[in-house]
Coordinates of C-alpha atoms in Angstrom, one line a residue:
X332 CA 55.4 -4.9 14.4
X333 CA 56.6 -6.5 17.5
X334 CA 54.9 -8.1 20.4
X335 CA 56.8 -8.8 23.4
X336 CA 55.1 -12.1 25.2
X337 CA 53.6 -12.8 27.7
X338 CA 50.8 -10.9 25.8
X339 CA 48.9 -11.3 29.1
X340 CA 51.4 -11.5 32.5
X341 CA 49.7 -13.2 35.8
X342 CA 48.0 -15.9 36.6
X343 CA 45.9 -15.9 33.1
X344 CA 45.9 -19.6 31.7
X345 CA 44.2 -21.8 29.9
X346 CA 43.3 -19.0 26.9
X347 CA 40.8 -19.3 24.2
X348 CA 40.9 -16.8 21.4
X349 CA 38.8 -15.7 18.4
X350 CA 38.4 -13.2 15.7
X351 CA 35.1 -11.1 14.9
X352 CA 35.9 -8.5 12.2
X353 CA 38.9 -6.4 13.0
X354 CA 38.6 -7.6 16.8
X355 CA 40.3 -10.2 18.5
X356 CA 38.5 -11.2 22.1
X357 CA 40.2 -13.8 24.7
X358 CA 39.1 -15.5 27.5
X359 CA 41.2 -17.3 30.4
X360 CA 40.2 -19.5 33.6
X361 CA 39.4 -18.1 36.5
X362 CA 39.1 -21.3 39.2
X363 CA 37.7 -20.6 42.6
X364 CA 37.9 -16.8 41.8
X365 CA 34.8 -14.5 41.1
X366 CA 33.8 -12.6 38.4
X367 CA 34.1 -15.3 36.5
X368 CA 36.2 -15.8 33.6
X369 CA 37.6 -12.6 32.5
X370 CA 37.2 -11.1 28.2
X371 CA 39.8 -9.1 26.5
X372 CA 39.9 -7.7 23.5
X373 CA 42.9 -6.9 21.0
X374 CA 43.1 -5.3 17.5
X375 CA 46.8 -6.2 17.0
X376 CA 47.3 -9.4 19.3
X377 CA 49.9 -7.2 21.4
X378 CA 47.8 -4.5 23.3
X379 CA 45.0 -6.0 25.0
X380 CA 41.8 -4.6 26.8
X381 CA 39.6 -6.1 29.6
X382 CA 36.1 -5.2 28.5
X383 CA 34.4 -7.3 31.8
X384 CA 34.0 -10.9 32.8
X385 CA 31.6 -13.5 31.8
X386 CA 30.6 -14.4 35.0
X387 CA 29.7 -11.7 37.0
X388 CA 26.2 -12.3 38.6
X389 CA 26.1 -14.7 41.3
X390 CA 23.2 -16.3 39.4
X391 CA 25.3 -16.9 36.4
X392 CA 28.0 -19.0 38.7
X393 CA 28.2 -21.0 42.6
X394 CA 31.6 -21.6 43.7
X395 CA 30.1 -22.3 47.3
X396 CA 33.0 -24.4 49.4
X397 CA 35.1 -24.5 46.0
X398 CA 38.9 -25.0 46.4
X399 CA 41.3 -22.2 44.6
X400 CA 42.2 -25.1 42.4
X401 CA 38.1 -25.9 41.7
X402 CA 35.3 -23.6 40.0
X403 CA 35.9 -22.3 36.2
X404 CA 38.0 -24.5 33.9
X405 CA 39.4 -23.8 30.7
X406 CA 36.5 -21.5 29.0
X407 CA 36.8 -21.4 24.8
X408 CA 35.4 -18.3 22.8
X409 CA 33.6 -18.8 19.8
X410 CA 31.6 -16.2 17.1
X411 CA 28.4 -17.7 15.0
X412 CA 25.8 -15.6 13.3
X413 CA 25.5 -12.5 15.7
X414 CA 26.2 -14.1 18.8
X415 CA 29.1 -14.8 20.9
X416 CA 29.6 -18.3 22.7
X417 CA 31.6 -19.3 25.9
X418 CA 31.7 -22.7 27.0
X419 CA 33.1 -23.7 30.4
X420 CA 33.1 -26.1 33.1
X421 CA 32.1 -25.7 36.5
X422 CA 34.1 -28.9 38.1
X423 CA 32.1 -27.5 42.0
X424 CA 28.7 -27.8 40.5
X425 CA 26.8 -28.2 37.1
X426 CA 29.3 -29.4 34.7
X427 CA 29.8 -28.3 31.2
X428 CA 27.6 -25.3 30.6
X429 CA 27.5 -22.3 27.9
X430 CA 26.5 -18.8 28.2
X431 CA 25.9 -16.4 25.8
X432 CA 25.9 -12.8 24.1
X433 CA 25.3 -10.6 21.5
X434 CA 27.7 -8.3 22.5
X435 CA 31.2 -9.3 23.8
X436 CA 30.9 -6.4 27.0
X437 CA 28.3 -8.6 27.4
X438 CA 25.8 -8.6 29.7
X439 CA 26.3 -12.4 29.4
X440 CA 23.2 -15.2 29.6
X441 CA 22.2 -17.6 32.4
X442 CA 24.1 -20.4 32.3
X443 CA 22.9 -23.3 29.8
X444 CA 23.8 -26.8 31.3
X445 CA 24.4 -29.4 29.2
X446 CA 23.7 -32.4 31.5
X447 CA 25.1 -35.9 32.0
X448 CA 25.8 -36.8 28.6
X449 CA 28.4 -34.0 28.4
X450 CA 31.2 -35.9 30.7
X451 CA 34.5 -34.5 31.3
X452 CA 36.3 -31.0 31.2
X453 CA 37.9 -28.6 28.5
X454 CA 34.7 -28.5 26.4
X455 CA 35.0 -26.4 22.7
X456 CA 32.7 -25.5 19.8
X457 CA 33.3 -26.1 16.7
X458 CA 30.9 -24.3 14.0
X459 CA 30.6 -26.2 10.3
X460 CA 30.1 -24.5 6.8
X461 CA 27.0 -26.1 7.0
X462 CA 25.9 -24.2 9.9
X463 CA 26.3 -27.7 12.2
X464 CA 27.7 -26.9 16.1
X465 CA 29.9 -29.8 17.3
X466 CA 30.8 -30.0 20.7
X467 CA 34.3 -31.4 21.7
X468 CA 36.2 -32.3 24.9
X469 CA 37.9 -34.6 27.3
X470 CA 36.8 -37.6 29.5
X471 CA 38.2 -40.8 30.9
X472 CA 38.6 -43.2 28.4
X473 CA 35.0 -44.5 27.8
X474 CA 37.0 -48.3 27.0
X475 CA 37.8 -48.4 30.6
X476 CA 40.7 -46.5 32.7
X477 CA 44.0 -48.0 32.5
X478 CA 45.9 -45.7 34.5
X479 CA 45.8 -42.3 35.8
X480 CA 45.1 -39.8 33.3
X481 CA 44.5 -42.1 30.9
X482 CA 41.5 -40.1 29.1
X483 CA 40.2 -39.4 25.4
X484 CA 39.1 -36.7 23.3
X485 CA 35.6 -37.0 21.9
X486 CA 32.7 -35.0 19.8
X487 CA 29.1 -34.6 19.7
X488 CA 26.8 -32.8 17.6
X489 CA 25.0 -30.3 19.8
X490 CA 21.4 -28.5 18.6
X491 CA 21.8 -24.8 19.8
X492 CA 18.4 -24.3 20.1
X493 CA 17.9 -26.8 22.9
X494 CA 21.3 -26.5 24.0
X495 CA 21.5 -30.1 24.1
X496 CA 23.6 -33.1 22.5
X497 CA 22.4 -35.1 19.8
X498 CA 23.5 -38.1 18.1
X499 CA 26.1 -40.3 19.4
X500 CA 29.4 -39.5 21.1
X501 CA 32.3 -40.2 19.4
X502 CA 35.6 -41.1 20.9
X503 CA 38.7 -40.1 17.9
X504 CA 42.0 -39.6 20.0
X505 CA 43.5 -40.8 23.2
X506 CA 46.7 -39.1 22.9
X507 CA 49.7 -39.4 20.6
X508 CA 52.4 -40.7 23.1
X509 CA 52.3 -44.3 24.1
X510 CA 50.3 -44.5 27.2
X511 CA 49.7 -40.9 26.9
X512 CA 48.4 -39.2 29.9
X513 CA 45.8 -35.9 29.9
X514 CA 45.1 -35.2 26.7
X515 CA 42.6 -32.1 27.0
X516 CA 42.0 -28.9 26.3
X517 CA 40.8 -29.6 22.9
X518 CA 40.0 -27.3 19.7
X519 CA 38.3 -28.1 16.4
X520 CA 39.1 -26.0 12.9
X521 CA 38.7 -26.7 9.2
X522 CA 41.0 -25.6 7.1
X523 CA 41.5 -26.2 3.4
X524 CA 39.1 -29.5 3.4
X525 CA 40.7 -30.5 6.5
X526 CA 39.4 -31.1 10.2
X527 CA 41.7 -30.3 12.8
X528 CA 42.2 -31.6 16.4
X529 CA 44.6 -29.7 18.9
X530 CA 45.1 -30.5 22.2
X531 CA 47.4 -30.6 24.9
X532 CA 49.3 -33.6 26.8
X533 CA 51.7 -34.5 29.6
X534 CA 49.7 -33.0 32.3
X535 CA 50.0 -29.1 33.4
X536 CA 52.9 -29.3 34.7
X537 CA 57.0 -29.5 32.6
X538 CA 56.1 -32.2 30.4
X539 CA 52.9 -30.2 29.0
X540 CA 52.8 -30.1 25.2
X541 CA 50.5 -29.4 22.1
X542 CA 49.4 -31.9 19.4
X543 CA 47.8 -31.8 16.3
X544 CA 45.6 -34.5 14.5
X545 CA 43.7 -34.0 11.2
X546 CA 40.7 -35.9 9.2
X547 CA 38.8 -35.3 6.4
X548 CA 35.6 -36.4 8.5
X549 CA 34.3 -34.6 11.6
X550 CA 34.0 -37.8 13.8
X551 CA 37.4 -39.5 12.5
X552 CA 39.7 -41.5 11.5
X553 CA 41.7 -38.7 12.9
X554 CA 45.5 -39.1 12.1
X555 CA 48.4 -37.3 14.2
X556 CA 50.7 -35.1 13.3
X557 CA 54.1 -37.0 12.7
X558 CA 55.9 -34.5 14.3
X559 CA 54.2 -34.0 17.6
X560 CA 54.6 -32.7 19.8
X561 CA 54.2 -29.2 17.9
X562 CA 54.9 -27.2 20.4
X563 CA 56.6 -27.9 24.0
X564 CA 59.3 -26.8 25.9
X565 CA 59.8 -30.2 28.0
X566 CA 62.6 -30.5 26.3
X567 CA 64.6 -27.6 27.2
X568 CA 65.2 -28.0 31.1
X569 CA 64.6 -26.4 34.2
X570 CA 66.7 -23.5 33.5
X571 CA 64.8 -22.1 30.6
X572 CA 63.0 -19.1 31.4
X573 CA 59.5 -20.5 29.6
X574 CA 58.2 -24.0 31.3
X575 CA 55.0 -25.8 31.2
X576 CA 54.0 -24.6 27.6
X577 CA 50.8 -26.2 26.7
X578 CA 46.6 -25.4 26.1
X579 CA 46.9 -23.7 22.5
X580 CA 44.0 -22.1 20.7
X581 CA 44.2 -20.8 17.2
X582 CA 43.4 -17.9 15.3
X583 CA 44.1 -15.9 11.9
X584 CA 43.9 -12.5 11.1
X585 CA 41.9 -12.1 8.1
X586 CA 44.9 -11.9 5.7
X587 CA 46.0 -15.3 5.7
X588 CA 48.3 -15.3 8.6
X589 CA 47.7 -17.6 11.8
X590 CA 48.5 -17.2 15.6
X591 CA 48.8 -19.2 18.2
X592 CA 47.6 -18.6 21.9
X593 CA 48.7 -20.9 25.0
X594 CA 50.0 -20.6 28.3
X595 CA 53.2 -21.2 30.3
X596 CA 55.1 -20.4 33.2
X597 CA 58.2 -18.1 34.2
X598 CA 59.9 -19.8 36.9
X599 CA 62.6 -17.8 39.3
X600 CA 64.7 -20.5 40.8
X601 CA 62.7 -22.8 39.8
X602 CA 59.8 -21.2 41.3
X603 CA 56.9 -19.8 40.5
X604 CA 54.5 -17.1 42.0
X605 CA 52.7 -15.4 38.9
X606 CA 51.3 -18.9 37.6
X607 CA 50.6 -19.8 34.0
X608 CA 50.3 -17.2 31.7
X609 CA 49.0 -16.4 28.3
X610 CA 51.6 -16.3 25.4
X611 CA 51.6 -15.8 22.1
X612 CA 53.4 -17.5 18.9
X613 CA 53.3 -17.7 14.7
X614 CA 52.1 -20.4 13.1
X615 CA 52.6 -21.5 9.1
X616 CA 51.5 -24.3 7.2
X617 CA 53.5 -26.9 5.7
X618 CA 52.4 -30.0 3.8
X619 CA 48.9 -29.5 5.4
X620 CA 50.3 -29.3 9.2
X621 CA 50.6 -25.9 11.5
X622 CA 54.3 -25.5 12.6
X623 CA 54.5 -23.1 15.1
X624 CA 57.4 -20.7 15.4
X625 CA 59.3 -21.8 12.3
X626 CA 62.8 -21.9 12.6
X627 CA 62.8 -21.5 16.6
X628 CA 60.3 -24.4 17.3
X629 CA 60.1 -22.5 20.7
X630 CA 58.4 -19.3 22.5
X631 CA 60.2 -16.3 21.9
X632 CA 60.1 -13.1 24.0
X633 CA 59.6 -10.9 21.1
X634 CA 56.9 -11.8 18.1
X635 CA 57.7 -10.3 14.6
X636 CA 53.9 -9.7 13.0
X637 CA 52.7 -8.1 9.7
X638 CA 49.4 -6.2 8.7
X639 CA 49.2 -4.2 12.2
X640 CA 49.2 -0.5 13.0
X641 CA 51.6 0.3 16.1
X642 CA 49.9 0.9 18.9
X643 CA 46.3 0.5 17.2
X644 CA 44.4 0.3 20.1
X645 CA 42.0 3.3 20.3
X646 CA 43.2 6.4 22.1
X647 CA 42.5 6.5 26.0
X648 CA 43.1 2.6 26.0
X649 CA 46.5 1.9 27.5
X650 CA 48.5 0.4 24.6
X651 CA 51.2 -0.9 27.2
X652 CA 50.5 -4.5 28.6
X653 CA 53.8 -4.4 30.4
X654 CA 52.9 -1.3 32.3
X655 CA 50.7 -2.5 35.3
X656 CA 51.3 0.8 37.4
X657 CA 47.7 2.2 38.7
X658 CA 46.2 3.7 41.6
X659 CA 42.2 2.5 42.4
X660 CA 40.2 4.6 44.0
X661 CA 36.3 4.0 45.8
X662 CA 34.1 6.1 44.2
X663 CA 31.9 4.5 42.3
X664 CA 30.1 1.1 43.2
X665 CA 31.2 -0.8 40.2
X666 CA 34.3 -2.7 40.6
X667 CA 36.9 -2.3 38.0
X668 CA 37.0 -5.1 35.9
X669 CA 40.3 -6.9 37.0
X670 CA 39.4 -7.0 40.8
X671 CA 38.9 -10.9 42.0
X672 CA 37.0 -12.0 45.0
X673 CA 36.8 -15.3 46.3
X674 CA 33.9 -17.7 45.4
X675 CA 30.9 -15.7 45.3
X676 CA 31.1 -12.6 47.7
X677 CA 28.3 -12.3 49.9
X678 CA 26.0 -9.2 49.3
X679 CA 26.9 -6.6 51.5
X680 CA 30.2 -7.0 52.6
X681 CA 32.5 -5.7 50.2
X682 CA 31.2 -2.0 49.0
X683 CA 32.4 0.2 46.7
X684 CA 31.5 4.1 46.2
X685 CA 30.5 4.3 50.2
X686 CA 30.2 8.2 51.5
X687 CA 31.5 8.6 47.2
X688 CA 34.8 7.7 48.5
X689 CA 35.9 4.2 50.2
X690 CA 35.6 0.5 50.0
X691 CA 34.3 -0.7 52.9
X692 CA 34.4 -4.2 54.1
X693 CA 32.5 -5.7 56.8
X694 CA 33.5 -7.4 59.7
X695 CA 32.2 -10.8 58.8
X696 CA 33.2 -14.1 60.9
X697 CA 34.7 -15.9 57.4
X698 CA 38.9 -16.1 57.6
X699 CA 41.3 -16.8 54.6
X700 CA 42.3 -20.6 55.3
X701 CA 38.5 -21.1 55.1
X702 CA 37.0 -22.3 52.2
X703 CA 34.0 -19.8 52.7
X704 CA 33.6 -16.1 51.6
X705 CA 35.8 -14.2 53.4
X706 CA 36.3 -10.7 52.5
X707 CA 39.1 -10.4 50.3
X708 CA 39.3 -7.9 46.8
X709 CA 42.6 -8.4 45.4
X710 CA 44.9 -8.2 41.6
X711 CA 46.7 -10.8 40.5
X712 CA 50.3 -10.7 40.8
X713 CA 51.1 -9.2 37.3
X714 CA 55.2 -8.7 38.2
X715 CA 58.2 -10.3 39.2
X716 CA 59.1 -6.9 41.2
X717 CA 56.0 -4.6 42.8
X718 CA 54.4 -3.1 45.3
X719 CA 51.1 -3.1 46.5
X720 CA 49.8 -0.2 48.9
X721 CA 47.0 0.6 50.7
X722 CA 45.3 3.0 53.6
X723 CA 42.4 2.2 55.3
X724 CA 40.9 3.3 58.7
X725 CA 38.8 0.6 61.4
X726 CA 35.5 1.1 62.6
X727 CA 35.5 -1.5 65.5
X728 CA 35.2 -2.2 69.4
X729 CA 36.7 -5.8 69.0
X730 CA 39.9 -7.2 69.2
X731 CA 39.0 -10.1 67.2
X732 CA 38.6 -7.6 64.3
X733 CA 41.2 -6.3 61.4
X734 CA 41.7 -5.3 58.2
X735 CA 44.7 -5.1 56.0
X736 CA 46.3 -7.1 53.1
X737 CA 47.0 -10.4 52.0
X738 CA 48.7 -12.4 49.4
X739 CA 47.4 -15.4 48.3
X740 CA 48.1 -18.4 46.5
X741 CA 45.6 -20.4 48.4
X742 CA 43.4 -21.3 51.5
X743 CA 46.2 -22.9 52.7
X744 CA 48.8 -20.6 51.4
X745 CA 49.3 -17.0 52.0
X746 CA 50.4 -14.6 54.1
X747 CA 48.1 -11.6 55.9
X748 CA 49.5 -8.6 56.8
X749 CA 46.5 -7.3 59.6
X750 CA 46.0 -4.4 61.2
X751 CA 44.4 -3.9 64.9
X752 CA 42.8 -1.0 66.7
X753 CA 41.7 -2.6 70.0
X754 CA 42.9 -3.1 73.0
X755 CA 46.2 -1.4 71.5
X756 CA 47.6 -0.4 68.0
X757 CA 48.9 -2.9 66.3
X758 CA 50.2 -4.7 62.7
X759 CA 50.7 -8.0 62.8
X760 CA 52.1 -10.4 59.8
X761 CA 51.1 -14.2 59.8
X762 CA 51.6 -16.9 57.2
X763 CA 49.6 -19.6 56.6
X764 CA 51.9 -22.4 55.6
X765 CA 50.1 -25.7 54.8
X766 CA 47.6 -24.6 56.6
X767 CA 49.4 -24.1 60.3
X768 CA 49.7 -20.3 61.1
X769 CA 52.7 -18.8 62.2
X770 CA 53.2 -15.2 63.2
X771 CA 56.0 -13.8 61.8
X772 CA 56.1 -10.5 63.5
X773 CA 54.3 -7.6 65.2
X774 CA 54.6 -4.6 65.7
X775 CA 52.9 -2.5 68.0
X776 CA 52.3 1.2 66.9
X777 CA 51.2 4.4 68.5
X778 CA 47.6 5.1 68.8
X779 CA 45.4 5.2 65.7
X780 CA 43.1 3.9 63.5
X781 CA 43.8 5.3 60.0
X782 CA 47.1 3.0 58.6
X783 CA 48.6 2.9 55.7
X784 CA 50.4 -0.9 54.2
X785 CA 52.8 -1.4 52.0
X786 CA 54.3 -4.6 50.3
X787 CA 57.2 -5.0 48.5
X788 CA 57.5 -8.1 46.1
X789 CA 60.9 -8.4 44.7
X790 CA 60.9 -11.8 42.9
X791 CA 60.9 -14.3 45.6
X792 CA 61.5 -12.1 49.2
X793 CA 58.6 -9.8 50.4
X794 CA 59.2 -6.7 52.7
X795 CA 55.9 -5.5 55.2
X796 CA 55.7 -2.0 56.0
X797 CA 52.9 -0.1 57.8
X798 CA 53.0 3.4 59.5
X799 CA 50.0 5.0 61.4
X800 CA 48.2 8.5 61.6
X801 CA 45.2 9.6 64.1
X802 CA 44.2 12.8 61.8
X803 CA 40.8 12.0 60.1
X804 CA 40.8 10.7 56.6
X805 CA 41.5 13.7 54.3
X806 CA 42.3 12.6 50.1
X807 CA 45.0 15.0 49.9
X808 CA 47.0 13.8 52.5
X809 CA 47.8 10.2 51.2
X810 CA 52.2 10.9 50.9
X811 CA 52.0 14.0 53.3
X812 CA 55.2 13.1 55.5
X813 CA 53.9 15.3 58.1
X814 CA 51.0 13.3 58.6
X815 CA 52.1 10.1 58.2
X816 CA 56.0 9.7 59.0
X817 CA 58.5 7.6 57.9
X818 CA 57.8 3.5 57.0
X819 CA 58.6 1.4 59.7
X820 CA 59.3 -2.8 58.7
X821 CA 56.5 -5.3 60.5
X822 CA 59.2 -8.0 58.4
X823 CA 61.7 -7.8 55.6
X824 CA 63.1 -10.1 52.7
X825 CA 60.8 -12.9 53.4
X826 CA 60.9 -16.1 51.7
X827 CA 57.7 -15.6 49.7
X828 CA 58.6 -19.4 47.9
X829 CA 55.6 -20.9 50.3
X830 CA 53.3 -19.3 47.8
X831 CA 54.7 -20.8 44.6
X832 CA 53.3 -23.5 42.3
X833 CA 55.8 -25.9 43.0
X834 CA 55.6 -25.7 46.7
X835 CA 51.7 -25.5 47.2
X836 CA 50.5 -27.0 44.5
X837 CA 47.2 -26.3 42.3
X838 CA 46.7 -24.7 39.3
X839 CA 46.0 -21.0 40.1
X840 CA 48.8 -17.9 40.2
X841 CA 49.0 -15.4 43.2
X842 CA 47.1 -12.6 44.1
X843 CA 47.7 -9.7 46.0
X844 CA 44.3 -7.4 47.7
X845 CA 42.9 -5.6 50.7
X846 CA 41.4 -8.0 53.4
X847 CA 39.2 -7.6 56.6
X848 CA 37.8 -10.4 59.1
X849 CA 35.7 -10.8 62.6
X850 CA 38.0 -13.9 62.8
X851 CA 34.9 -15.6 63.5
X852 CA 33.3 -12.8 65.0
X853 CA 30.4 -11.0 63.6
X854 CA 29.0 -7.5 64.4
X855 CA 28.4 -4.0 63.1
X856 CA 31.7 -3.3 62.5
X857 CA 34.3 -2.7 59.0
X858 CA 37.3 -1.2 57.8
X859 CA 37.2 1.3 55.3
X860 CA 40.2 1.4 52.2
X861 CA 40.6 4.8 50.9
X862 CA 42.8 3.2 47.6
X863 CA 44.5 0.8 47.0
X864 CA 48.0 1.0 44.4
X865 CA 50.0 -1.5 42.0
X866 CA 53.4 -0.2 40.9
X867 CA 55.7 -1.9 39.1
X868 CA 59.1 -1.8 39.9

């Protein structure tokens, strides 16, 4: 069977991945972005489900005043005895925490804290023959800071039933380069008498790697792999269509055969809009260390596995992970379960399933380059080449008032593509470029207040359309030339390359989604989205 990678395309980094029976389940970060921390599930590593999030009750999670780059970090997945584990860190408030389940769907616990002693980011669990939970992570080096980055990885024992560490904290790598800078993101295994260490190194960025370390004790002497790194792609320069490979998690399928799970990047001209993905590669051992893709040494597009069905996923599930193509409709309340807000939506202004038919957002004074709660529902961008439409009618008296779409990278970051009903018609596109606004055009239309947006993403140039109907909303009218005329350009082919990695920064991939705002103005009124559509070009 093949796989074709990335198994998971988007902004989808930072994966953790485990194995219950004849289910794989993954879980990625998530940052300033709410639910929290979405779950997958796989039989076959290739075709992969979202089943929910883990984080989806504002009690469970505050991402209050959070940056994009700020809130969830780098969850792991574990299985022990019945119950499902996901450990996290909150870097906007609470630290290292766990929640759990009995169920994968979930519904998830409150969120366990585990307090001072538990310092750092990337925290992992580690479950012992002997039934013993060990807690491992990363920290600043506990000897003193040298330089920047200069951090260790270290375990604890940690008693489940008080959720709380125990014992003493043991430091056991800091690293395997000279002066090596972030390790983190680590994972512990055992395997044939042997404890194993993986983590990454070289920061997130092209010089991002995975190492491997081993003991025959829990808490060390650990001793590195001598040829780390195992897997990077640092090597292989700016050109190559994979960068930034790093944050691996392992896994085996029940037969003897082992998988690795990490993220990286697909750069277009060097830059990138989707963010770090998740990827997939093979791993053997040799000699008691895990060589990943033997013979290649690198990530390949296509994955040649054994002991899978084609297409195993169970009918009704859609089997094709390249295959984004969908139209939403409003007519339930319950958001499907790849819709993102930002930080913890406020209750009441984003609806779903009003009148059985429309999303409606409220009019509420919060705006995008705000670090607040503005409404915003959006997808991540899951292509190189899309389009993401829209229709959606205003129900306002004030000028300060729209609705429309956005795409977003971050506060500081994105480009809005609003519509206004008062004092005249109009669509208007802005950017927001390091946080100065520019308008880039307008265009003033005839009266209405039912429009239809379009946006065309074809790699690194964007295209904003709109067109404008006064006829009442009516579902079966939604590509009714008659009612709603041609497409007419607000902007073409612009340079979308404001919203990549490399030019703002952070750690977080693009998103695309509906958006309305009082622009700091609040009263009764909203903006109602009939659907909203992703097709892939």
């Amino acid at each position: 069977m093949q796989i074709r990678n990335p198994i998971l395309s988007g902004f989808y980094p930072d994966p953790s991945i485990c194995r219950v029976e004849d289910w794989f389940y993954m879980v990625n970060s998530t940052f300033a972005y709410f639910p929290g921390i979405p779950i997958f599930r796989s039989r076959d590593l290739a075709c992969w489900e979202q089943i929910g999030n883990v984080l989806e009750r504002n009690s469970q999670v505050s991402l209050e005043g959070c940056g994009h780059s700020e809130g969830i970090y780098a969850p792991t997945i574990r299985y022990h005895e019945g119950v499902y584990y996901v450990i996290a860190t909150n870097v906007s408030g609470g630290g290292n925490f766990i929640v759990t389940a009995g169920h994968p769907e979930g519904p998830w616990s409150e969120p366990y804290f585990l307090g001072e002693k538990a310092q750092g980011i990337d925290p992992s669990l580690f479950f012992d023959e002997d039934g013993s939970c060990y807690y491992i992570g990363q920290r600043e080096n506990s000897g003193g800071s040298r330089y920047f980055g200069d951090c260790e990885i270290w375990i604890q024992k940690l008693d489940l039933e008080r959720m709380e560490l125990v014992g003493e904290s043991h430091p056991v790598l800091y690293g395997f380069e000279k002066n090596a800078v972030w390790p983190e993101g680590p994972h512990l295994y055992k395997k044939d008498g042997w404890y194993y260490i993986l983590h990454a190194e070289g920061g997130t960025e092209r010089n991002h790697c995975i190492a491997a370390a081993r003991s025959r004790e829990v808490f060390g002497p650990y001793e590195y792999c001598p040829a780390n790194p195992i897997l990077t792609h640092r090597h292989l320069g700016r050109d190559y269509p994979v960068t930034c490979v790093g944050h691996g998690d392992l896994t085996e399928d029940g037969n003897g055969n082992w998988y690795m799970v990490m993220l990286g990047s697909r750069p277009e001209m060097e830059h990138t809009l989707m963010g770090r993905e998740t990827f997939l590669a093979k791993v053997v051992w040799e000699d008691g260390w895990p060589v990943v893709n033997p013979g290649i040494g690198r990530l390949e597009t296509f994955v040649e596995i054994s002991g899978f069905r084609e297409k195993s996923m169970e009918p009704g599930i859609n089997a094709d992970i390249q295959e984004h193509s969908k139209v939403y409709t409003f007519e339930k309340e319950k958001f499907p379960p790849e819709f993102l807000f930002l930080r913890n939506p406020r209750e009441g202004m984003i609806l779903s399933g009003v009148e059985g038919m429309f999303l409606r957002m409220h009019m509420n004074p919060a705006v995008l380059r705000e670090q607040t709660f503005p409404c915003y529902a959006a997808l991540r961008f899951r292509d190189r080449s899309f389009a993401v439409e829209t229709e959606l009618e205003l129900k306002t008296d004030s000028e300060y008032h729209c609705g429309g779409m956005a795409l977003v990278q971050s506060n500081d970051w994105h480009f809005r593509l609003e519509c206004y009903a008062v004092p005249q018609t109009k669509v208007r596109l802005t950017a927001c470029l390091g946080g100065k606004e520019v308008v880039l055009g307008e265009l003033l239309l005839e009266k209405g207040r039912r429009f239809q947006l379009r946006v065309d993403v074809d790699g690194l140039k964007g295209s904003f359309f709109c067109r404008t109907t006064e006829k009442s909303f009516d579902k079966e009218d939604r590509q009714d030339p008659q009612i709603w005329g041609d497409w007419k350009y607000v902007m073409e082919n612009v340079d979308l390359r404001p919203l990549s990695t490399e030019k703002a920064g952070g750690f977080v991939g693009c998103t695309a989604g509906m958006y309305a705002s009082g622009n700091g103005q609040a009263d009764s009124g909203y903006a109602d989205f009939a659907w909203f559509s992703y097709k892939t070009f």
